[in-house]
Amino acid sequence: MESTKNKVINGPIWTSMLSYFFALMLGAFFQQLYNTVDAVIVGRVVGPDGLAAVGGSAATVVNLFVGFFIGLSSGATVVIAQFYGAGRTEEVSKAVHTAIAMAIIGGAVITLIGLATAGWVIDIMKTPPEIVDASAVYLRIYFIGMIPNLIYNMGAGILRAVGDSKRPLIVLIISCFANIILDMFFVIGLGMGKVSVTMGVVGVAVATILCQLISAIIVLIMLVRSTDTYKLAINKIRLDMGMLRRIIRIGLPAGIQSTMYTLSNMLIQTSINELGKDYTAAWAAYGKIDILFWMTISSLGTSVTTFAGQNFGAGKYDRVHKSMRTAFIIALTITIPLSCLLYWHGDFLLRIFVEDANVIYVGIQMIRFLAPFYFTYIGVEVFSGVLRGMGTAFVPMIITLGGICLLRVAWILIAFPMNKTIETVEFSYPLTWITTSVLFFFYFIYYTRKKNIR
C-alpha cells in the first residue's frame, strides 16, 4: 500500500477514525454477542449456578492469562503500525512473523500453566462450593483452546495495525453465528444443560473453543493470501530476536499492566464471592451488561493507538494530537447516552440473563452505582492509547499500576474488612478511574512537551 492511499496518515481524521472505530466496535459487539449467548443459555437453561460458574471466578482467571498476552501483543501492533506508517517493508514482515510465533509459543505455555493450576486458583478465590467443580471444568476446557485464541487475537491485531478493521469484523461475525449454533447444539440439542450444572458448562466451553479455532484458521488464511507487506509465509514463522526485543520493550509493560489490573479484579471477585452466590451471579450478569461500555472504550483505545502509531511513525505529530482530540469527542458522545441507557433500563437487560428476583435486585444496584461514573475512565484509555502509539509504555504502566491496581487493592484490603458491603467493593472503581485519568493527563502534557511532539 502506498502511503498516499493510507487513510490513517492522509485525509480527514474524523471520517477515517469513525470508520475504523465503528468496524472495531461492531467486531467487539459480535465477539461479546457470542459470550452473551453463552451467558443467556447458561443462565436460562442451566440456572444461576451455571451463570456464576462461567462468568465468575473462571472468567476472571481467563482474563488474567489472555489479558497478559494481549497486552504483550500490543507491542507488536504498535511496532507494525509504526513501520507500516513509515513504509519500512522488511521490518513489517519481520514483525509479523515474530508476532505469530509469539502467539503459538505463548498459547502453548498458557495452556500448560492453566491446566496445572485451574483447580487451585478456583479454590483460593473462595468460589462458592456449589459452583467450584463447574468453574474448574470450564477453565480447563477453555485453556485447551488457548493457542488458536491467541493466534486469532494476534492476527487480528496485525490487520488492525495496518488500518484494516473490516476483515477482523468478518471473522468475528462468522465465529459468532457458529458459536450460537454450537451452544444450542451442545447445551439444548444434546440436553447437556439439563443433565447437571457441570455438563451444561462443559457444552458452552466446548462450543467456545471450537469457535476460537475457526477464527484462528480464517485469520491465518487472510494473512497468507495478502499481497501487502504484512503477508504471512508459514515457513518464515520464527522469532527474530531483535524484533522480539523491540516488541517486548513496548508490550511487556502493557502485559504487566493488564495482569495487575486483572489481579486486582480477582480480589474484587473474591470479595464479592464472600457475599454469597446471589452476588456472584449478579456480578456475572452485570459484567455481561457492563461490557457494552468496555467494548466501546476498548475499541476506541485500539483505534487511537493505531492512528497515533502510524502518524508518529510517519512524523506527522499534528495528526497524533488531532487523533487524540477526535477520540475524546467520540468517547464522550457515546459514553454519556450509554450510561443513561444502562442506568434507566438496566433491569430489562438483567432479565435477559437471569430470572431470580434477588439476583436481579442486586444487579440493578450494581448498574446504578457504577454507570454514572463511566465517563471518568475515558482519559485512561485515550491517553494511554496515544502514548503507546508513540512507543512509550513503561511510565503508562506505572501510572496504571499505581492509580488503578495498587489503589484498588489497598481499598479492598483496608476498607472491605471494615464494611463488608457491595457498595464498598463498587466504590473502588470510580475512585481509581478518576485518580488514574488525572495522572495520565499530567503525564501526557509532560511527555509531549519534553519530546517536542506538537
Tab-separated table of N, CA and C in Angstrom, residues 285-400:
chain	number	residue	atom	x	y	z
A	285	ALA	N	-23.792	-11.366	35.732
A	285	ALA	CA	-24.795	-10.810	34.817
A	285	ALA	C	-24.499	-9.344	34.522
A	286	TYR	N	-24.144	-8.590	35.566
A	286	TYR	CA	-23.793	-7.181	35.369
A	286	TYR	C	-22.602	-7.056	34.419
A	287	GLY	N	-21.647	-7.993	34.556
A	287	GLY	CA	-20.476	-7.961	33.682
A	287	GLY	C	-20.836	-8.088	32.217
A	288	LYS	N	-21.886	-8.845	31.911
A	288	LYS	CA	-22.320	-9.002	30.523
A	288	LYS	C	-22.977	-7.738	29.995
A	289	ILE	N	-23.526	-6.925	30.901
A	289	ILE	CA	-24.121	-5.643	30.511
A	289	ILE	C	-23.063	-4.548	30.487
A	290	ASP	N	-22.231	-4.557	31.497
A	290	ASP	CA	-21.134	-3.601	31.637
A	290	ASP	C	-20.203	-3.635	30.422
A	291	ILE	N	-20.148	-4.790	29.769
A	291	ILE	CA	-19.238	-4.949	28.636
A	291	ILE	C	-19.614	-4.027	27.479
A	292	LEU	N	-20.863	-3.546	27.455
A	292	LEU	CA	-21.250	-2.595	26.413
A	292	LEU	C	-20.348	-1.368	26.444
A	293	PHE	N	-20.042	-0.913	27.664
A	293	PHE	CA	-19.133	0.233	27.794
A	293	PHE	C	-17.706	-0.164	27.475
A	294	TRP	N	-17.262	-1.293	28.036
A	294	TRP	CA	-15.861	-1.667	27.888
A	294	TRP	C	-15.486	-2.005	26.454
A	295	MET	N	-16.395	-2.631	25.712
A	295	MET	CA	-16.057	-2.955	24.326
A	295	MET	C	-15.993	-1.674	23.489
A	296	THR	N	-16.803	-0.668	23.871
A	296	THR	CA	-16.769	0.606	23.159
A	296	THR	C	-15.460	1.341	23.427
A	297	ILE	N	-15.120	1.466	24.698
A	297	ILE	CA	-13.933	2.242	25.054
A	297	ILE	C	-12.661	1.518	24.647
A	298	SER	N	-12.678	0.186	24.674
A	298	SER	CA	-11.518	-0.587	24.232
A	298	SER	C	-11.308	-0.442	22.726
A	299	SER	N	-12.385	-0.460	21.967
A	299	SER	CA	-12.290	-0.271	20.512
A	299	SER	C	-11.723	1.102	20.196
A	300	LEU	N	-12.135	2.091	20.959
A	300	LEU	CA	-11.618	3.440	20.757
A	300	LEU	C	-10.140	3.514	21.112
A	301	GLY	N	-9.742	2.807	22.188
A	301	GLY	CA	-8.331	2.770	22.563
A	301	GLY	C	-7.476	2.146	21.484
A	302	THR	N	-7.971	1.048	20.885
A	302	THR	CA	-7.251	0.417	19.780
A	302	THR	C	-7.154	1.351	18.587
A	303	SER	N	-8.246	2.058	18.305
A	303	SER	CA	-8.266	2.996	17.176
A	303	SER	C	-7.228	4.093	17.347
A	304	VAL	N	-7.223	4.721	18.516
A	304	VAL	CA	-6.317	5.845	18.706
A	304	VAL	C	-4.867	5.376	18.782
A	305	THR	N	-4.629	4.151	19.247
A	305	THR	CA	-3.262	3.609	19.244
A	305	THR	C	-2.765	3.443	17.819
A	306	THR	N	-3.613	2.889	16.939
A	306	THR	CA	-3.227	2.703	15.537
A	306	THR	C	-2.998	4.050	14.849
A	307	PHE	N	-3.886	5.000	15.049
A	307	PHE	CA	-3.745	6.309	14.405
A	307	PHE	C	-2.519	7.053	14.937
A	308	ALA	N	-2.323	7.020	16.247
A	308	ALA	CA	-1.147	7.677	16.817
A	308	ALA	C	0.129	6.986	16.361
A	309	GLY	N	0.111	5.647	16.326
A	309	GLY	CA	1.308	4.896	15.942
A	309	GLY	C	1.732	5.147	14.501
A	310	GLN	N	0.782	5.061	13.566
A	310	GLN	CA	1.129	5.265	12.157
A	310	GLN	C	1.539	6.704	11.892
A	311	ASN	N	0.842	7.655	12.448
A	311	ASN	CA	1.197	9.065	12.213
A	311	ASN	C	2.493	9.444	12.907
A	312	PHE	N	2.745	8.855	14.074
A	312	PHE	CA	4.019	9.085	14.744
A	312	PHE	C	5.155	8.511	13.905
A	313	GLY	N	4.953	7.298	13.369
A	313	GLY	CA	5.973	6.687	12.517
A	313	GLY	C	6.235	7.502	11.256
A	314	ALA	N	5.178	8.158	10.751
A	314	ALA	CA	5.313	8.983	9.549
A	314	ALA	C	5.795	10.399	9.864
A	315	GLY	N	5.995	10.701	11.162
A	315	GLY	CA	6.475	12.025	11.555
A	315	GLY	C	5.409	13.101	11.532
A	316	LYS	N	4.129	12.718	11.498
A	316	LYS	CA	3.034	13.689	11.434
A	316	LYS	C	2.470	13.908	12.843
A	317	TYR	N	3.208	14.674	13.633
A	317	TYR	CA	2.857	14.837	15.042
A	317	TYR	C	1.557	15.608	15.248
A	318	ASP	N	1.254	16.532	14.325
A	318	ASP	CA	0.000	17.278	14.464
A	318	ASP	C	-1.202	16.344	14.364
A	319	ARG	N	-1.071	15.302	13.531
A	319	ARG	CA	-2.165	14.347	13.384
A	319	ARG	C	-2.269	13.420	14.601
A	320	VAL	N	-1.176	13.251	15.316
A	320	VAL	CA	-1.234	12.483	16.565
A	320	VAL	C	-2.150	13.200	17.553
A	321	HIS	N	-1.952	14.515	17.683
A	321	HIS	CA	-2.780	15.307	18.603
A	321	HIS	C	-4.233	15.374	18.128
A	322	LYS	N	-4.432	15.513	16.819
A	322	LYS	CA	-5.797	15.555	16.292
A	322	LYS	C	-6.511	14.225	16.518
A	323	SER	N	-5.758	13.145	16.398
A	323	SER	CA	-6.346	11.818	16.642
A	323	SER	C	-6.818	11.706	18.083
A	324	MET	N	-6.020	12.227	19.012
A	324	MET	CA	-6.387	12.165	20.425
A	324	MET	C	-7.653	12.983	20.695
A	325	ARG	N	-7.719	14.181	20.162
A	325	ARG	CA	-8.893	15.022	20.387
A	325	ARG	C	-10.147	14.387	19.787
A	326	THR	N	-9.996	13.824	18.619
A	326	THR	CA	-11.123	13.152	17.977
A	326	THR	C	-11.616	11.985	18.822
A	327	ALA	N	-10.686	11.224	19.373
A	327	ALA	CA	-11.040	10.072	20.212
A	327	ALA	C	-11.817	10.509	21.449
A	328	PHE	N	-11.403	11.610	22.066
A	328	PHE	CA	-12.114	12.115	23.247
A	328	PHE	C	-13.556	12.496	22.914
A	329	ILE	N	-13.730	13.169	21.797
A	329	ILE	CA	-15.083	13.603	21.410
A	329	ILE	C	-15.978	12.389	21.139
A	330	ILE	N	-15.440	11.417	20.414
A	330	ILE	CA	-16.204	10.187	20.128
A	330	ILE	C	-16.574	9.487	21.434
A	331	ALA	N	-15.607	9.403	22.337
A	331	ALA	CA	-15.828	8.697	23.608
A	331	ALA	C	-16.954	9.327	24.416
A	332	LEU	N	-16.920	10.641	24.558
A	332	LEU	CA	-17.958	11.327	25.340
A	332	LEU	C	-19.314	11.236	24.662
A	333	THR	N	-19.327	11.341	23.345
A	333	THR	CA	-20.580	11.290	22.595
A	333	THR	C	-21.288	9.949	22.775
A	334	ILE	N	-20.518	8.888	22.951
A	334	ILE	CA	-21.105	7.552	23.113
A	334	ILE	C	-21.329	7.203	24.580
A	335	THR	N	-20.376	7.547	25.433
A	335	THR	CA	-20.423	7.116	26.834
A	335	THR	C	-21.581	7.719	27.616
A	336	ILE	N	-21.848	8.995	27.431
A	336	ILE	CA	-22.907	9.644	28.223
A	336	ILE	C	-24.289	9.045	27.929
A	337	PRO	N	-24.706	8.930	26.654
A	337	PRO	CA	-26.007	8.285	26.395
A	337	PRO	C	-26.045	6.818	26.848
A	338	LEU	N	-24.913	6.113	26.689
A	338	LEU	CA	-24.868	4.713	27.092
A	338	LEU	C	-25.047	4.576	28.599
A	339	SER	N	-24.423	5.457	29.357
A	339	SER	CA	-24.563	5.435	30.817
A	339	SER	C	-26.013	5.663	31.224
A	340	CYS	N	-26.669	6.584	30.551
A	340	CYS	CA	-28.081	6.852	30.846
A	340	CYS	C	-28.952	5.650	30.513
A	341	LEU	N	-28.674	5.026	29.378
A	341	LEU	CA	-29.434	3.841	28.968
A	341	LEU	C	-29.323	2.729	30.010
A	342	LEU	N	-28.092	2.464	30.448
A	342	LEU	CA	-27.883	1.400	31.423
A	342	LEU	C	-28.513	1.759	32.763
A	343	TYR	N	-28.412	3.010	33.161
A	343	TYR	CA	-28.949	3.417	34.456
A	343	TYR	C	-30.463	3.224	34.512
A	344	TRP	N	-31.158	3.633	33.455
A	344	TRP	CA	-32.620	3.619	33.483
A	344	TRP	C	-33.232	2.306	33.006
A	345	HIS	N	-32.495	1.539	32.199
A	345	HIS	CA	-33.083	0.316	31.644
A	345	HIS	C	-32.243	-0.926	31.942
A	346	GLY	N	-31.377	-0.845	32.935
A	346	GLY	CA	-30.530	-1.982	33.283
A	346	GLY	C	-31.310	-3.191	33.754
A	347	ASP	N	-32.487	-2.944	34.401
A	347	ASP	CA	-33.279	-4.071	34.898
A	347	ASP	C	-33.767	-4.951	33.757
A	348	PHE	N	-34.156	-4.319	32.655
A	348	PHE	CA	-34.590	-5.086	31.480
A	348	PHE	C	-33.455	-5.952	30.941
A	349	LEU	N	-32.259	-5.371	30.887
A	349	LEU	CA	-31.111	-6.113	30.380
A	349	LEU	C	-30.744	-7.275	31.301
A	350	LEU	N	-30.849	-7.071	32.604
A	350	LEU	CA	-30.532	-8.142	33.553
A	350	LEU	C	-31.446	-9.340	33.363
A	351	ARG	N	-32.714	-9.072	33.062
A	351	ARG	CA	-33.687	-10.157	32.913
A	351	ARG	C	-33.424	-11.016	31.681
A	352	ILE	N	-32.568	-10.548	30.798
A	352	ILE	CA	-32.169	-11.375	29.655
A	352	ILE	C	-31.356	-12.573	30.143
A	353	PHE	N	-30.600	-12.361	31.233
A	353	PHE	CA	-29.674	-13.379	31.706
A	353	PHE	C	-30.219	-14.218	32.857
A	354	VAL	N	-30.970	-13.602	33.744
A	354	VAL	CA	-31.431	-14.327	34.932
A	354	VAL	C	-32.894	-13.997	35.219
A	355	GLU	N	-33.547	-14.916	35.930
A	355	GLU	CA	-34.937	-14.719	36.323
A	355	GLU	C	-35.088	-14.543	37.832
A	356	ASP	N	-34.070	-14.938	38.585
A	356	ASP	CA	-34.121	-14.884	40.037
A	356	ASP	C	-34.266	-13.434	40.515
A	357	ALA	N	-35.313	-13.173	41.304
A	357	ALA	CA	-35.615	-11.800	41.741
A	357	ALA	C	-34.512	-11.199	42.604
A	358	ASN	N	-33.913	-11.996	43.476
A	358	ASN	CA	-32.847	-11.487	44.343
A	358	ASN	C	-31.616	-11.096	43.538
A	359	VAL	N	-31.271	-11.935	42.549
A	359	VAL	CA	-30.106	-11.643	41.702
A	359	VAL	C	-30.351	-10.364	40.908
A	360	ILE	N	-31.544	-10.207	40.370
A	360	ILE	CA	-31.881	-9.007	39.595
A	360	ILE	C	-31.821	-7.760	40.480
A	361	TYR	N	-32.328	-7.855	41.691
A	361	TYR	CA	-32.305	-6.713	42.623
A	361	TYR	C	-30.872	-6.247	42.884
A	362	VAL	N	-29.982	-7.208	43.141
A	362	VAL	CA	-28.577	-6.865	43.393
A	362	VAL	C	-27.938	-6.282	42.141
A	363	GLY	N	-28.258	-6.866	40.988
A	363	GLY	CA	-27.681	-6.392	39.729
A	363	GLY	C	-28.075	-4.963	39.402
A	364	ILE	N	-29.340	-4.605	39.669
A	364	ILE	CA	-29.801	-3.229	39.425
A	364	ILE	C	-29.002	-2.244	40.274
A	365	GLN	N	-28.760	-2.603	41.518
A	365	GLN	CA	-27.975	-1.729	42.400
A	365	GLN	C	-26.569	-1.521	41.836
A	366	MET	N	-25.958	-2.605	41.318
A	366	MET	CA	-24.607	-2.509	40.752
A	366	MET	C	-24.577	-1.545	39.566
A	367	ILE	N	-25.536	-1.689	38.676
A	367	ILE	CA	-25.586	-0.837	37.490
A	367	ILE	C	-25.759	0.632	37.869
A	368	ARG	N	-26.688	0.904	38.778
A	368	ARG	CA	-26.994	2.300	39.112
A	368	ARG	C	-25.889	2.966	39.927
A	369	PHE	N	-25.068	2.176	40.561
A	369	PHE	CA	-23.938	2.745	41.285
A	369	PHE	C	-22.806	3.101	40.319
A	370	LEU	N	-22.501	2.213	39.362
A	370	LEU	CA	-21.294	2.361	38.553
A	370	LEU	C	-21.483	3.106	37.233
A	371	ALA	N	-22.637	2.941	36.574
A	371	ALA	CA	-22.827	3.537	35.246
A	371	ALA	C	-22.598	5.053	35.208
A	372	PRO	N	-23.022	5.829	36.208
A	372	PRO	CA	-22.788	7.284	36.143
A	372	PRO	C	-21.323	7.687	36.157
A	373	PHE	N	-20.423	6.770	36.521
A	373	PHE	CA	-19.001	7.100	36.609
A	373	PHE	C	-18.196	6.667	35.382
A	374	TYR	N	-18.831	6.050	34.394
A	374	TYR	CA	-18.081	5.539	33.245
A	374	TYR	C	-17.230	6.608	32.566
A	375	PHE	N	-17.773	7.825	32.465
A	375	PHE	CA	-17.057	8.874	31.733
A	375	PHE	C	-15.703	9.188	32.365
A	376	THR	N	-15.544	8.886	33.651
A	376	THR	CA	-14.281	9.211	34.322
A	376	THR	C	-13.137	8.302	33.875
A	377	TYR	N	-13.455	7.200	33.193
A	377	TYR	CA	-12.405	6.287	32.738
A	377	TYR	C	-11.860	6.650	31.353
A	378	ILE	N	-12.562	7.489	30.619
A	378	ILE	CA	-12.191	7.785	29.233
A	378	ILE	C	-10.738	8.243	29.110
A	379	GLY	N	-10.304	9.106	30.008
A	379	GLY	CA	-8.934	9.625	29.939
A	379	GLY	C	-7.889	8.534	30.026
A	380	VAL	N	-8.148	7.502	30.816
A	380	VAL	CA	-7.196	6.392	30.949
A	380	VAL	C	-6.984	5.729	29.595
A	381	GLU	N	-8.075	5.417	28.908
A	381	GLU	CA	-7.980	4.677	27.647
A	381	GLU	C	-7.373	5.515	26.528
A	382	VAL	N	-7.803	6.756	26.397
A	382	VAL	CA	-7.333	7.589	25.285
A	382	VAL	C	-5.881	8.012	25.475
A	383	PHE	N	-5.540	8.544	26.644
A	383	PHE	CA	-4.157	8.974	26.882
A	383	PHE	C	-3.183	7.806	26.775
A	384	SER	N	-3.531	6.671	27.384
A	384	SER	CA	-2.612	5.525	27.324
A	384	SER	C	-2.494	4.998	25.907
A	385	GLY	N	-3.594	5.040	25.129
A	385	GLY	CA	-3.548	4.588	23.743
A	385	GLY	C	-2.619	5.441	22.890
A	386	VAL	N	-2.708	6.750	23.055
A	386	VAL	CA	-1.839	7.657	22.298
A	386	VAL	C	-0.381	7.468	22.699
A	387	LEU	N	-0.134	7.354	23.991
A	387	LEU	CA	1.244	7.176	24.471
A	387	LEU	C	1.840	5.861	23.971
A	388	ARG	N	1.040	4.781	23.981
A	388	ARG	CA	1.526	3.508	23.435
A	388	ARG	C	1.838	3.649	21.959
A	389	GLY	N	0.959	4.344	21.237
A	389	GLY	CA	1.182	4.537	19.806
A	389	GLY	C	2.482	5.261	19.518
A	390	MET	N	2.885	6.146	20.414
A	390	MET	CA	4.140	6.879	20.240
A	390	MET	C	5.343	6.071	20.730
A	391	GLY	N	5.068	4.890	21.285
A	391	GLY	CA	6.166	3.994	21.644
A	391	GLY	C	6.606	4.041	23.087
A	392	THR	N	5.899	4.771	23.943
A	392	THR	CA	6.270	4.794	25.356
A	392	THR	C	5.265	3.969	26.148
A	393	ALA	N	5.761	3.030	26.924
A	393	ALA	CA	4.865	2.111	27.624
A	393	ALA	C	5.175	1.977	29.112
A	394	PHE	N	6.417	2.248	29.519
A	394	PHE	CA	6.811	1.976	30.901
A	394	PHE	C	6.090	2.886	31.900
A	395	VAL	N	6.148	4.194	31.672
A	395	VAL	CA	5.505	5.121	32.610
A	395	VAL	C	3.985	4.940	32.618
A	396	PRO	N	3.319	4.773	31.435
A	396	PRO	CA	1.887	4.472	31.477
A	396	PRO	C	1.568	3.225	32.305
A	397	MET	N	2.457	2.230	32.249
A	397	MET	CA	2.265	1.037	33.068
A	397	MET	C	2.315	1.405	34.551
A	398	ILE	N	3.307	2.217	34.932
A	398	ILE	CA	3.454	2.616	36.335
A	398	ILE	C	2.234	3.403	36.797
A	399	ILE	N	1.749	4.295	35.936
A	399	ILE	CA	0.575	5.086	36.288
A	399	ILE	C	-0.634	4.180	36.519
A	400	THR	N	-0.836	3.230	35.612
A	400	THR	CA	-1.983	2.324	35.735
A	400	THR	C	-1.838	1.423	36.958
